[in-house]
Coordinates of C-alpha atoms in Angstrom, one line a residue:
M858 CA -33.3 67.0 234.7
Q859 CA -33.6 70.5 236.3
L860 CA -36.8 72.0 235.1
N861 CA -37.1 74.9 237.7
R862 CA -35.8 76.9 240.6
R863 CA -36.8 79.0 243.1
T864 CA -34.7 81.4 245.9
T865 CA -36.5 83.0 249.3
M866 CA -35.1 84.3 251.6
L867 CA -36.0 83.2 255.2
G868 CA -38.4 85.1 257.2
L869 CA -39.2 85.7 260.9
S870 CA -42.3 86.7 262.4
A871 CA -42.9 89.3 264.9
S872 CA -43.8 86.7 267.3
A873 CA -41.2 84.7 266.8
L874 CA -38.3 87.5 266.6
A875 CA -39.4 87.8 270.1
A876 CA -39.7 84.9 271.2
C877 CA -35.9 83.7 270.6
A878 CA -34.6 87.4 270.9
G879 CA -35.6 86.5 274.8
D880 CA -33.8 83.7 276.9
R881 CA -37.4 81.9 276.6
G882 CA -35.2 79.6 274.5
G883 CA -32.8 78.5 276.3
G884 CA -29.9 80.7 274.4
L885 CA -31.6 80.5 271.2
T886 CA -31.2 83.5 269.0
A887 CA -33.6 84.9 265.5
A888 CA -32.4 87.8 263.8
G889 CA -28.6 87.6 265.3
G890 CA -27.9 83.6 264.7
A891 CA -29.5 83.5 261.5
Q892 CA -27.3 84.2 258.6
A893 CA -28.1 86.9 256.3
D894 CA -27.8 85.1 253.1
A895 CA -29.6 82.2 255.2
V896 CA -31.9 81.2 251.6
V897 CA -34.6 78.2 250.8
T898 CA -34.2 76.4 247.7
F899 CA -37.0 74.7 245.2
V900 CA -35.7 72.9 242.6
G901 CA -38.1 70.6 240.9
F902 CA -36.9 68.0 238.7
E903 CA -39.8 66.4 237.4
T904 CA -42.5 67.9 235.7
G905 CA -45.2 69.6 238.6
F906 CA -43.0 70.3 241.5
A907 CA -44.7 73.5 241.6
D908 CA -48.2 71.8 241.9
L909 CA -47.1 70.6 245.7
V910 CA -44.8 72.9 247.1
D911 CA -45.9 76.9 246.8
T912 CA -43.2 78.0 246.0
D913 CA -44.8 81.8 245.3
A914 CA -44.8 81.9 249.6
P915 CA -42.2 83.0 251.4
A916 CA -40.6 79.9 253.4
R917 CA -40.5 81.4 257.4
L918 CA -37.2 80.4 259.5
L919 CA -38.8 79.7 263.0
S920 CA -35.5 79.8 265.0
V921 CA -31.8 78.9 265.0
G922 CA -30.1 77.9 267.6
Y923 CA -29.4 73.7 268.0
Q924 CA -27.1 71.1 267.4
W925 CA -29.5 69.2 265.3
S926 CA -33.0 69.5 265.6
E927 CA -35.2 66.8 265.0
G928 CA -38.6 64.5 265.8
P929 CA -41.1 67.3 265.3
A930 CA -44.9 66.7 265.9
W931 CA -48.0 69.4 265.6
D932 CA -50.2 68.9 268.2
A933 CA -53.9 70.2 266.3
A934 CA -55.8 70.4 270.0
R935 CA -52.9 73.4 271.0
Q936 CA -52.5 74.9 267.4
R937 CA -48.4 74.2 268.1
L938 CA -45.0 72.2 267.3
Y939 CA -43.3 69.8 269.8
F940 CA -39.7 68.8 268.1
T941 CA -36.3 67.6 269.8
D942 CA -32.8 68.6 270.0
V943 CA -31.3 65.2 270.7
P944 CA -27.6 66.3 271.5
Q945 CA -28.6 68.9 273.8
N946 CA -31.5 66.5 275.9
R947 CA -34.1 68.5 275.0
A948 CA -37.3 69.4 273.7
F949 CA -38.5 72.5 272.3
L950 CA -42.5 73.6 271.2
W951 CA -43.3 76.8 269.3
S952 CA -46.5 78.5 268.2
E953 CA -47.5 81.4 265.9
A954 CA -48.5 83.0 269.4
D955 CA -45.9 82.6 271.4
G956 CA -43.0 81.9 269.6
I957 CA -39.9 79.0 271.3
S958 CA -40.0 77.7 274.6
I959 CA -38.3 74.7 275.9
F960 CA -41.2 71.9 276.6
L961 CA -38.9 69.1 278.1
D962 CA -35.4 69.7 279.6
P963 CA -34.6 66.8 280.4
S964 CA -36.4 65.2 277.3
G965 CA -34.6 62.0 277.4
V966 CA -32.5 60.7 280.9
A967 CA -31.0 63.9 283.5
P968 CA -27.3 63.1 282.8
A969 CA -26.6 61.2 285.4
Q970 CA -28.2 58.7 284.1
A971 CA -27.1 58.5 280.8
G972 CA -23.6 56.9 281.4
G973 CA -22.1 54.9 277.9
M974 CA -25.3 56.7 275.8
R975 CA -23.8 59.2 272.9
E976 CA -27.5 60.7 272.4
P977 CA -29.1 60.4 275.6
G978 CA -31.9 62.9 275.1
A979 CA -35.5 61.9 273.3
N980 CA -36.0 61.8 269.8
G981 CA -38.9 61.3 267.3
L982 CA -41.8 62.7 268.4
L983 CA -45.7 62.1 267.3
M984 CA -49.5 62.9 268.5
G985 CA -50.7 59.9 269.7
K986 CA -54.8 59.2 269.0
S987 CA -55.1 59.3 272.2
G988 CA -54.1 62.9 272.6
E989 CA -50.9 61.6 274.6
L990 CA -47.8 62.3 273.1
L991 CA -45.8 59.5 271.9
I992 CA -41.7 59.8 272.4
C993 CA -39.1 57.9 271.3
N994 CA -36.5 58.3 274.1
H995 CA -33.3 57.6 273.5
G996 CA -31.9 57.8 277.3
K997 CA -34.5 55.6 278.4
R998 CA -34.0 52.7 275.2
G999 CA -37.7 52.9 274.6
V1000 CA -41.2 54.4 273.2
E1001 CA -43.1 56.5 275.5
A1002 CA -46.3 58.5 276.4
R1003 CA -46.7 61.4 277.8
D1004 CA -50.0 62.9 279.4
M1005 CA -50.8 66.5 278.3
A1006 CA -52.4 67.5 281.1
T1007 CA -50.4 66.2 284.2
G1008 CA -47.1 65.5 282.3
Q1009 CA -46.4 61.8 283.0
R1010 CA -44.7 59.7 281.1
R1011 CA -45.1 56.2 281.1
T1012 CA -43.0 53.6 279.5
L1013 CA -45.2 51.7 276.4
V1014 CA -41.9 48.8 275.4
S1015 CA -38.5 49.1 276.0
E1016 CA -37.2 45.6 275.7
Y1017 CA -38.2 43.1 272.9
N1018 CA -37.3 39.5 274.3
G1019 CA -35.7 40.3 277.2
K1020 CA -33.2 42.8 275.6
R1021 CA -33.7 46.1 276.1
F1022 CA -33.8 48.3 273.0
N1023 CA -30.6 50.3 271.0
S1024 CA -32.2 53.5 271.2
P1025 CA -35.8 53.9 269.4
N1026 CA -35.8 56.7 266.9
D1027 CA -38.7 57.6 265.4
L1028 CA -42.8 56.1 265.2
I1029 CA -45.9 56.4 263.3
E1030 CA -49.1 54.2 264.6
A1031 CA -51.8 53.5 262.5
S1032 CA -55.5 54.0 262.7
D1033 CA -56.5 50.9 265.2
G1034 CA -53.4 52.0 267.4
T1035 CA -50.8 50.4 266.4
I1036 CA -47.5 51.5 266.6
F1037 CA -44.8 50.6 264.4
F1038 CA -41.9 52.3 265.6
T1039 CA -37.4 51.8 264.1
D1040 CA -34.4 51.3 266.4
P1041 CA -31.0 52.0 264.9
P1042 CA -28.6 53.0 267.8
Y1043 CA -27.2 55.8 267.9
G1044 CA -27.8 57.2 271.0
L1045 CA -25.3 54.7 271.9
E1046 CA -21.6 55.6 272.4
G1047 CA -20.2 53.9 269.8
L1048 CA -23.3 52.6 267.8
N1049 CA -23.2 48.8 266.9
A1050 CA -20.0 48.8 268.3
S1051 CA -21.4 49.6 272.1
P1052 CA -20.8 47.0 275.7
M1053 CA -24.5 48.1 276.0
K1054 CA -25.7 47.0 272.7
E1055 CA -28.0 44.1 273.6
Q1056 CA -29.8 43.4 270.2
D1057 CA -29.1 40.9 267.6
A1058 CA -30.1 44.1 264.9
N1059 CA -31.4 47.3 264.6
G1060 CA -34.3 46.3 263.7
V1061 CA -38.1 47.7 262.8
Y1062 CA -41.3 47.3 265.7
R1063 CA -44.5 46.4 265.9
L1064 CA -46.8 47.2 269.4
G1065 CA -50.2 46.1 268.5
S1066 CA -52.8 48.2 270.3
D1067 CA -53.5 45.1 272.6
G1068 CA -49.7 45.0 273.7
A1069 CA -48.4 42.7 271.4
L1070 CA -44.9 43.5 270.7
S1071 CA -43.1 41.9 267.2
R1072 CA -39.9 42.8 265.5
L1073 CA -41.2 42.8 261.8
V1074 CA -37.9 43.4 259.6
D1075 CA -33.8 42.7 260.7
D1076 CA -32.3 43.8 257.4
M1077 CA -31.6 47.0 257.6
T1078 CA -28.7 48.5 258.7
F1079 CA -29.7 52.2 260.2
P1080 CA -33.1 51.9 259.6
N1081 CA -34.3 55.7 260.5
G1082 CA -38.1 57.6 259.6
I1083 CA -41.2 55.2 259.5
V1084 CA -44.6 56.4 258.1
L1085 CA -48.1 54.9 256.5
S1086 CA -49.2 55.6 253.3
P1087 CA -52.5 57.5 253.5
D1088 CA -54.2 54.1 253.5
E1089 CA -52.0 52.4 255.6
S1090 CA -51.5 50.0 253.2
S1091 CA -47.8 50.1 252.9
L1092 CA -45.4 50.7 255.6
Y1093 CA -41.9 53.1 254.2
V1094 CA -38.7 53.0 256.4
S1095 CA -35.8 55.3 255.5
Q1096 CA -32.3 53.8 255.3
S1097 CA -29.4 56.0 256.8
D1098 CA -26.3 55.0 255.6
P1099 CA -24.2 56.3 253.3
E1100 CA -23.7 52.9 251.5
A1101 CA -27.0 52.0 250.8
P1102 CA -29.3 55.6 251.4
L1103 CA -32.8 53.9 250.8
I1104 CA -36.0 54.0 251.1
R1105 CA -37.9 50.6 251.5
R1106 CA -41.6 49.7 251.0
F1107 CA -43.2 46.6 253.0
D1108 CA -46.7 45.8 253.1
T1109 CA -48.1 46.7 256.2
P1110 CA -49.3 43.7 257.6
A1111 CA -52.3 43.3 260.3
Q1112 CA -51.8 42.2 263.8
G1113 CA -51.4 38.7 264.4
E1114 CA -49.6 38.4 261.5
S1115 CA -45.7 37.3 260.9
P1116 CA -43.0 39.3 260.8
I1117 CA -43.4 41.0 257.0
G1118 CA -38.3 40.4 256.6
G1119 CA -38.0 41.7 252.7
G1120 CA -39.9 44.8 250.6
E1121 CA -38.8 46.5 247.8
I1122 CA -36.2 48.7 247.9
W1123 CA -39.3 51.5 246.4
F1124 CA -36.3 54.8 246.6
D1125 CA -32.7 55.4 246.2
A1126 CA -31.3 58.5 247.2
K1127 CA -28.0 58.3 245.5
P1128 CA -28.7 60.4 243.0
F1129 CA -29.8 63.1 245.1
M1130 CA -27.6 63.6 247.7
H1131 CA -26.0 67.0 248.4
E1132 CA -22.8 68.2 248.7
V1133 CA -23.8 69.7 251.9
G1134 CA -24.7 66.3 253.5
G1135 CA -27.6 64.1 254.8
L1136 CA -29.2 60.8 254.5
P1137 CA -32.7 59.8 254.2
D1138 CA -33.6 60.2 257.4
G1139 CA -37.3 61.8 258.8
M1140 CA -40.8 61.5 256.6
A1141 CA -44.1 62.9 256.8
V1142 CA -46.9 61.9 253.6
A1143 CA -49.5 63.9 252.3
T1144 CA -53.1 62.7 251.2
S1145 CA -52.1 62.4 247.6
G1146 CA -49.1 59.8 248.3
H1147 CA -46.3 61.9 247.8
V1148 CA -42.8 61.1 250.7
F1149 CA -41.4 64.7 252.1
L1150 CA -38.1 62.7 252.9
G1151 CA -35.7 64.8 255.5
G1152 CA -32.7 64.1 254.2
P1153 CA -29.6 65.1 251.9
G1154 CA -29.6 68.6 251.1
G1155 CA -33.6 69.5 252.7
V1156 CA -36.2 67.4 252.2
L1157 CA -37.1 65.1 248.8
V1158 CA -40.1 65.3 246.9
I1159 CA -41.0 61.8 246.1
D1160 CA -44.3 61.2 244.5
P1161 CA -46.2 57.5 245.1
Q1162 CA -44.4 56.1 242.5
A1163 CA -41.6 56.5 243.4
R1164 CA -40.0 59.4 240.9
C1165 CA -38.1 62.6 242.9
M1166 CA -40.2 66.1 242.5
G1167 CA -37.8 68.0 243.6
R1168 CA -35.9 69.5 246.5
I1169 CA -37.1 71.5 249.3
G1170 CA -33.1 73.0 250.0
T1171 CA -32.0 74.1 253.1
G1172 CA -28.5 74.3 252.5
R1173 CA -27.7 71.7 255.1
A1174 CA -28.1 67.8 256.7
T1175 CA -31.7 68.5 257.1
A1176 CA -33.3 65.9 259.4
N1177 CA -37.3 65.3 259.5
C1178 CA -40.5 67.2 258.4
A1179 CA -43.8 66.9 259.9
F1180 CA -47.4 68.8 258.8
G1181 CA -49.5 71.1 260.6
E1182 CA -50.7 74.3 261.0
D1183 CA -54.0 74.2 257.9
G1184 CA -52.2 71.5 257.1
R1185 CA -50.4 72.7 254.1
T1186 CA -47.9 74.2 256.0
L1187 CA -44.1 71.7 255.7
F1188 CA -41.9 72.7 259.0
I1189 CA -38.3 71.0 258.3
T1190 CA -36.0 70.4 261.4
A1191 CA -32.5 71.3 259.5
A1192 CA -29.4 70.9 261.7
D1193 CA -29.6 74.0 263.6
R1194 CA -32.8 75.6 263.2
L1195 CA -36.2 74.9 262.5
V1196 CA -37.7 76.1 258.8
A1197 CA -41.8 76.5 257.6
V1198 CA -42.7 76.1 253.7
R1199 CA -45.8 76.1 252.6
T1200 CA -47.2 73.1 250.2
K1201 CA -50.3 73.0 248.0
V1202 CA -51.0 69.1 249.1
A1203 CA -52.1 68.6 252.4
G1204 CA -50.4 66.2 255.1
V1205 CA -52.2 63.2 256.6
G1206 CA -53.1 64.0 259.7
R1207 CA -54.9 65.9 261.9
F1208 CA -55.6 69.7 262.0

């Protein structure tokens, strides 16, 4: 049942406006590109939604002009956000002081090396506990780590059982350095029908801090976003399948344990699909255990008991979200734009 609804006009800070108006963002626009009626809506489905999201604080439109913005990752050391535009094969950075600029071009592989790729750019990003930026690189069909001092990138893993991955999509790192990541075929022309597809499943993988690789899940159609619960006991994986748009929850396996498979359907997104489109995609987790799911019409806020508390509506299919700044700013990559809203719960991470 809808309990409340609030609409807020998107506003631009002076620094973001100046950065977007210039050429540093590769032709991105702010004042001219953002529609005058651009809004963010806060729609509560359950009592308590307003205790999670600050519905009175104005949303911020930080930048527009992307084909499909994705993969937000907060860098606490440098107080800036990285995110990708997967089809454009670029990554960007945003900071309150300097606005938007291009960070990686190309973010994946050069066009000359992108034969057979539907989307050769980078997708999910994450600041690793080592201080390196972890990158799901469609074009390289692997997971990379970028040294932030030198800019050099090294491949952590690119194949399983001697066969290349499809196109790693999203990742999360546990406190012990274990990396969990998803590998749907979205980067390949033809997706599952691509002649370049080598894996027999669209899997979920674990890369241990000791370098050991295992496939944990092999029965999800399109595994996409992936996060850990605050205590790391549960692993959540979204499935961007229009026939089965959902989140599955698994007990997180320790290093050396056998594949987990199974899991439970923790959240079914079908009742919350939206006319503007979108499927379960990237996620962020609050210290309270609430899951913020990018997807149908914006970001769905789901409590630890899998109740959908409400929607942060962006008016468009929405790929992903990440906490940043003081831990109570939620950055949202929503199709052609980057948006920020304030929350009353803090995100899991370093801020």
